[in-house]
XYZ file of N, CA and C in Angstrom:
450
model
N -24.354 50.764 4.153
C -24.323 49.398 4.632
C -25.689 48.739 4.489
N -26.358 49.099 3.440
C -27.653 48.481 3.215
C -27.521 47.101 2.566
N -26.320 46.767 2.091
C -26.116 45.435 1.491
C -25.992 44.395 2.587
N -26.424 43.187 2.254
C -26.347 42.083 3.215
C -24.891 41.751 3.544
N -24.024 41.724 2.510
C -22.606 41.441 2.705
C -21.787 42.575 2.107
N -20.884 43.131 2.881
C -19.989 44.129 2.321
C -18.692 43.456 1.901
N -17.760 44.188 1.303
C -16.504 43.623 0.796
C -15.689 42.957 1.891
N -15.627 43.545 3.033
C -14.832 42.987 4.127
C -15.402 41.636 4.566
N -16.723 41.531 4.651
C -17.364 40.277 5.048
C -17.113 39.191 3.999
N -17.233 39.528 2.735
C -17.003 38.568 1.658
C -15.554 38.097 1.676
N -14.614 39.012 1.854
C -13.196 38.654 1.901
C -12.918 37.738 3.092
N -13.498 38.040 4.247
C -13.308 37.210 5.441
C -13.878 35.814 5.230
N -15.069 35.743 4.639
C -15.664 34.440 4.356
C -14.799 33.634 3.381
N -14.244 34.306 2.387
C -13.372 33.635 1.422
C -12.130 33.063 2.086
N -11.516 33.837 2.977
C -10.328 33.373 3.696
C -10.669 32.180 4.575
N -11.794 32.261 5.286
C -12.212 31.152 6.149
C -12.466 29.893 5.310
N -13.089 30.043 4.148
C -13.363 28.906 3.276
C -12.073 28.257 2.786
N -11.123 29.056 2.330
C -9.846 28.519 1.846
C -9.101 27.818 2.977
N -9.079 28.417 4.173
C -8.403 27.790 5.308
C -9.084 26.469 5.670
N -10.389 26.438 5.610
C -11.121 25.210 5.910
C -10.780 24.089 4.941
N -10.647 24.426 3.653
C -10.275 23.421 2.655
C -8.879 22.868 2.924
N -7.935 23.746 3.286
C -6.586 23.277 3.600
C -6.582 22.390 4.834
N -7.359 22.753 5.840
C -7.413 21.936 7.047
C -8.019 20.577 6.771
N -9.078 20.542 5.958
C -9.685 19.257 5.611
C -8.703 18.382 4.850
N -7.973 18.957 3.927
C -6.971 18.196 3.182
C -5.877 17.687 4.094
N -5.423 18.508 5.034
C -4.382 18.094 5.971
C -4.863 16.998 6.902
N -6.084 17.090 7.371
C -6.625 16.071 8.270
C -6.784 14.741 7.556
N -7.157 14.773 6.274
C -7.323 13.513 5.560
C -5.987 12.798 5.416
N -4.904 13.549 5.269
C -3.591 12.928 5.169
C -3.207 12.279 6.487
N -3.506 12.936 7.592
C -3.131 12.397 8.890
C -3.952 11.163 9.254
N -5.180 11.080 8.767
C -6.039 9.967 9.166
C -5.825 8.712 8.335
N -4.995 8.794 7.297
C -4.763 7.613 6.475
C -3.962 6.568 7.234
N -4.308 5.343 6.955
C -3.614 4.229 7.600
C -2.285 4.002 6.893
N -1.194 4.009 7.645
C 0.123 3.720 7.084
C 0.347 2.225 7.161
N 0.815 1.646 6.066
C 1.057 0.213 6.041
C 2.534 -0.048 5.840
N 2.995 -1.076 6.458
C 4.354 -1.530 6.247
C 4.338 -2.537 5.104
N 5.403 -3.282 4.946
C 5.492 -4.282 3.893
C 4.327 -5.265 4.002
N 3.664 -5.560 2.859
C 2.535 -6.487 2.924
C 2.981 -7.877 3.370
N 2.100 -8.563 4.027
C 2.391 -9.937 4.440
C 2.587 -10.783 3.188
N 3.509 -11.725 3.239
C 3.880 -12.502 2.063
C 2.712 -13.272 1.470
N 1.811 -13.749 2.278
C 0.715 -14.554 1.754
C -0.557 -13.741 1.518
N -0.526 -12.437 1.757
C -1.723 -11.611 1.564
C -1.445 -10.422 0.658
N -0.551 -10.593 -0.301
C -0.187 -9.465 -1.157
C -1.371 -8.993 -1.994
N -2.219 -9.903 -2.439
C -3.413 -9.510 -3.188
C -3.069 -8.846 -4.507
N -4.008 -8.072 -5.021
C -3.807 -7.383 -6.281
C -4.252 -8.222 -7.461
N -4.152 -7.615 -8.639
C -4.508 -8.312 -9.865
C -3.663 -7.783 -11.008
N -3.683 -8.500 -12.116
C -2.887 -8.126 -13.285
C -3.796 -7.552 -14.371
N -3.346 -6.480 -15.013
C -4.045 -5.862 -16.136
C -3.087 -5.862 -17.331
N -3.350 -6.677 -18.325
C -2.615 -6.710 -19.587
C -1.173 -7.198 -19.481
N -0.486 -6.953 -18.383
C 0.885 -7.409 -18.196
C 0.893 -8.466 -17.105
N 1.344 -9.665 -17.440
C 1.277 -10.789 -16.509
C 2.289 -10.700 -15.378
N 3.128 -9.670 -15.372
C 4.135 -9.547 -14.317
C 4.121 -8.185 -13.617
N 3.022 -7.456 -13.752
C 2.865 -6.174 -13.047
C 1.549 -6.231 -12.285
N 1.662 -6.484 -10.987
C 0.481 -6.608 -10.131
C 0.033 -5.214 -9.666
N -1.292 -5.022 -9.605
C -1.878 -3.735 -9.229
C -2.795 -3.959 -8.028
N -2.734 -3.080 -7.011
C -3.627 -3.234 -5.853
C -5.091 -3.221 -6.283
N -5.894 -4.077 -5.659
C -7.312 -4.169 -6.021
C -8.090 -2.894 -5.724
N -7.600 -2.077 -4.790
C -8.313 -0.840 -4.431
C -8.324 0.175 -5.568
N -7.375 0.070 -6.474
C -7.275 1.048 -7.556
C -8.338 0.805 -8.620
N -8.853 1.899 -9.176
C -9.870 1.844 -10.224
C -9.206 2.072 -11.582
N -9.315 1.083 -12.461
C -8.716 1.151 -13.794
C -9.455 2.171 -14.653
N -8.696 3.003 -15.383
C -9.262 4.032 -16.263
C -8.902 3.703 -17.716
N -9.738 2.908 -18.402
C -9.405 2.503 -19.773
C -9.323 3.667 -20.757
N -10.068 4.746 -20.516
C -10.052 5.878 -21.435
C -8.729 6.654 -21.383
N -7.921 6.443 -20.343
C -6.617 7.107 -20.222
C -5.465 6.121 -20.408
N -5.772 4.874 -20.743
C -4.776 3.820 -20.877
C -4.694 3.358 -22.329
N -3.569 2.731 -22.680
C -3.471 2.090 -23.990
C -2.411 0.994 -23.959
N -2.592 0.013 -24.840
C -1.682 -1.124 -24.947
C -1.292 -1.272 -26.413
N 0.006 -1.479 -26.656
C 0.516 -1.771 -27.998
C 1.154 -3.146 -27.935
N 0.735 -4.033 -28.845
C 1.219 -5.406 -28.776
C 1.625 -5.903 -30.161
N 2.786 -6.566 -30.208
C 3.254 -7.247 -31.416
C 3.534 -8.692 -31.010
N 3.851 -9.548 -31.971
C 4.204 -10.923 -31.580
C 5.453 -10.992 -30.687
N 6.310 -9.976 -30.731
C 7.560 -10.006 -29.962
C 7.493 -9.309 -28.610
N 6.628 -8.310 -28.450
C 6.562 -7.610 -27.175
C 5.224 -6.909 -26.988
N 5.016 -6.500 -25.756
C 3.821 -5.750 -25.385
C 4.294 -4.517 -24.614
N 3.702 -3.370 -24.916
C 4.047 -2.130 -24.234
C 2.772 -1.334 -24.012
N 2.823 -0.391 -23.097
C 1.648 0.439 -22.904
C 1.673 1.238 -21.623
N 0.578 1.958 -21.433
C 0.382 2.797 -20.262
C -0.947 2.412 -19.629
N -0.914 2.106 -18.339
C -2.133 1.814 -17.577
C -2.325 2.943 -16.577
N -3.558 3.389 -16.437
C -3.857 4.516 -15.559
C -4.937 4.100 -14.558
N -4.713 4.454 -13.290
C -5.630 4.103 -12.201
C -5.824 5.302 -11.283
N -6.954 5.329 -10.581
C -7.205 6.352 -9.569
C -7.864 5.719 -8.349
N -7.790 6.447 -7.256
C -8.492 6.047 -6.032
C -8.557 7.265 -5.120
N -9.703 7.455 -4.499
C -9.922 8.549 -3.564
C -9.282 8.209 -2.231
N -8.442 9.084 -1.726
C -7.820 8.983 -0.403
C -7.083 7.665 -0.155
N -6.132 7.378 -1.007
C -5.285 6.206 -0.830
C -3.874 6.686 -0.534
N -3.284 6.188 0.515
C -1.968 6.628 0.967
C -0.885 6.269 -0.045
N -0.179 7.251 -0.604
C 0.878 6.972 -1.580
C 1.989 6.075 -1.026
N 2.331 6.221 0.237
C 3.398 5.404 0.815
C 3.006 3.922 0.821
N 1.742 3.614 1.063
C 1.307 2.208 1.020
C 1.388 1.666 -0.410
N 1.127 2.515 -1.404
C 1.265 2.092 -2.802
C 2.730 1.822 -3.142
N 3.618 2.685 -2.682
C 5.050 2.481 -2.913
C 5.488 1.156 -2.310
N 5.057 0.883 -1.079
C 5.398 -0.384 -0.424
C 4.848 -1.577 -1.209
N 3.597 -1.470 -1.657
C 2.978 -2.557 -2.416
C 3.761 -2.844 -3.694
N 4.009 -1.802 -4.494
C 4.685 -2.016 -5.773
C 6.123 -2.495 -5.579
N 6.832 -1.956 -4.610
C 8.209 -2.382 -4.363
C 8.243 -3.870 -4.040
N 7.349 -4.304 -3.191
C 7.303 -5.708 -2.780
C 6.820 -6.621 -3.916
N 5.699 -6.274 -4.547
C 5.120 -7.171 -5.550
C 5.956 -7.228 -6.826
N 6.588 -6.135 -7.216
C 7.427 -6.168 -8.414
C 8.630 -7.080 -8.190
N 9.200 -7.033 -7.001
C 10.310 -7.925 -6.682
C 9.858 -9.389 -6.782
N 8.658 -9.673 -6.297
C 8.118 -11.033 -6.362
C 7.904 -11.493 -7.805
N 7.665 -10.545 -8.711
C 7.490 -10.875 -10.128
C 8.798 -10.726 -10.904
N 9.917 -10.772 -10.168
C 11.269 -10.788 -10.742
C 11.708 -9.500 -11.434
N 11.175 -8.363 -10.995
C 11.646 -7.070 -11.459
C 12.764 -6.611 -10.536
N 13.696 -5.855 -11.081
C 14.777 -5.275 -10.280
C 14.493 -3.784 -10.109
N 14.484 -3.323 -8.857
C 14.274 -1.897 -8.583
C 15.536 -1.138 -8.985
N 15.402 -0.184 -9.895
C 16.530 0.619 -10.359
C 16.704 1.852 -9.481
N 15.614 2.594 -9.271
C 15.667 3.774 -8.412
C 14.262 4.203 -8.019
N 14.219 5.058 -7.009
C 12.949 5.574 -6.488
C 13.101 7.064 -6.232
N 12.134 7.832 -6.686
C 12.044 9.262 -6.374
C 10.779 9.441 -5.548
N 10.936 9.966 -4.340
C 9.766 10.141 -3.478
C 9.525 11.616 -3.223
N 8.275 12.000 -3.283
C 7.871 13.375 -3.041
C 6.392 13.510 -3.309
N 5.981 14.718 -3.660
C 4.570 14.935 -3.993
C 4.167 14.028 -5.157
N 5.121 13.795 -6.040
C 4.950 12.844 -7.124
C 6.081 11.835 -6.976
N 5.753 10.576 -6.739
C 6.766 9.539 -6.548
C 6.879 8.696 -7.808
N 8.122 8.294 -8.118
C 8.383 7.491 -9.311
C 9.235 6.297 -8.915
N 8.804 5.114 -9.351
C 9.547 3.876 -9.129
C 9.944 3.336 -10.497
N 11.230 3.046 -10.696
C 11.717 2.498 -11.956
C 12.231 1.079 -11.738
N 11.734 0.147 -12.559
C 12.098 -1.260 -12.473
C 12.595 -1.728 -13.837
N 13.370 -2.828 -13.823
C 13.818 -3.386 -15.098
C 13.881 -4.903 -15.038
N 13.821 -5.474 -16.224
C 14.068 -6.888 -16.475
C 15.007 -6.919 -17.678
N 15.580 -8.054 -17.994
C 16.517 -8.078 -19.118
C 15.941 -7.542 -20.433
N 14.647 -7.714 -20.675
C 14.076 -7.318 -21.957
C 13.061 -6.184 -21.895
N 12.803 -5.644 -20.689
C 11.807 -4.573 -20.593
C 12.016 -3.741 -19.337
N 11.329 -2.596 -19.305
C 11.393 -1.713 -18.140
C 9.980 -1.291 -17.758
N 9.855 -0.838 -16.520
C 8.557 -0.396 -16.010
C 8.764 0.832 -15.135
N 7.971 1.858 -15.376
C 7.987 3.065 -14.574
C 6.605 3.217 -13.944
N 6.569 3.389 -12.626
C 5.305 3.576 -11.913
C 5.343 4.955 -11.274
N 4.375 5.780 -11.639
C 4.296 7.148 -11.117
C 3.060 7.239 -10.224
N 3.248 7.744 -9.014
C 2.165 7.884 -8.035
C 2.037 9.364 -7.695
N 0.863 9.916 -7.937
C 0.614 11.342 -7.668
C -0.552 11.486 -6.711
N -0.370 12.304 -5.702
C -1.471 12.623 -4.792
C -1.934 14.030 -5.133
N -3.173 14.151 -5.573
C -3.728 15.452 -5.938
C -4.174 16.198 -4.683
N -4.220 17.501 -4.754
C -4.535 18.319 -3.582
C -5.937 18.080 -3.051
N -6.880 17.612 -3.890
C -8.255 17.390 -3.427
C -8.460 15.988 -2.858
N -7.388 15.168 -2.773
C -7.497 13.875 -2.123
C -7.476 12.672 -3.046
N -7.472 12.905 -4.353
C -7.445 11.797 -5.293
C -5.999 11.342 -5.514
N -5.786 10.041 -5.604
C -4.467 9.490 -5.884
C -4.494 8.883 -7.274
N -3.487 9.213 -8.089
C -3.387 8.698 -9.445
C -2.151 7.820 -9.562
N -2.291 6.713 -10.282
C -1.172 5.805 -10.530
C -1.079 5.579 -12.035
N 0.111 5.813 -12.567
C 0.380 5.604 -13.983
C 1.482 4.561 -14.095
N 1.236 3.506 -14.862
C 2.208 2.422 -15.021
C 2.582 2.349 -16.506
N 3.870 2.506 -16.796
C 4.373 2.442 -18.177
C 5.321 1.246 -18.308
N 5.011 0.377 -19.250
C 5.840 -0.800 -19.496
C 6.253 -0.784 -20.965
N 7.542 -1.026 -21.212
C 8.032 -1.051 -22.580
C 9.287 -1.879 -22.701
N 9.648 -2.206 -23.943
C 10.839 -3.009 -24.169
C 12.107 -2.174 -23.966
N 13.206 -2.843 -23.638
C 14.504 -2.172 -23.580
C 15.209 -2.454 -24.907
N 16.173 -1.639 -25.230
C 16.873 -1.831 -26.494
C 17.746 -3.078 -26.440
N 17.819 -3.761 -27.566
C 18.643 -4.969 -27.652
C 20.061 -4.561 -28.027
N 21.041 -5.260 -27.440
C 22.441 -4.933 -27.740
C 23.048 -5.969 -28.627
């Protein structure tokens, strides 16, 4: 036992460290502010490339992970955003409300660790994916594209 740390001590420290990380992650989820439907006159947000898809101002645009394809007839693309410790449920509420205001129809919603919102208009569709990473980062991916003509 001439070593400063033996195997048992190192293993115990490792377990304590892992448990501490889980507790910190759990506490950050509990401390987030839950928001209900945004007030009609304070929806806020801004538009990136698509004039009918509003994005919360808190989100940070990631141009290196985004792309836009545009022709004279349509515009399509993927927009990517991140934010540290942003409540996914508040994002779902924001997008559900603001997309309706921009005349999108909600098709369906999948909620879980990764939430997906699908919207449509007569000539295009939009999929919004919200992911909460285990270290506290929230990612938002917005895909807009044309629908097939009949």
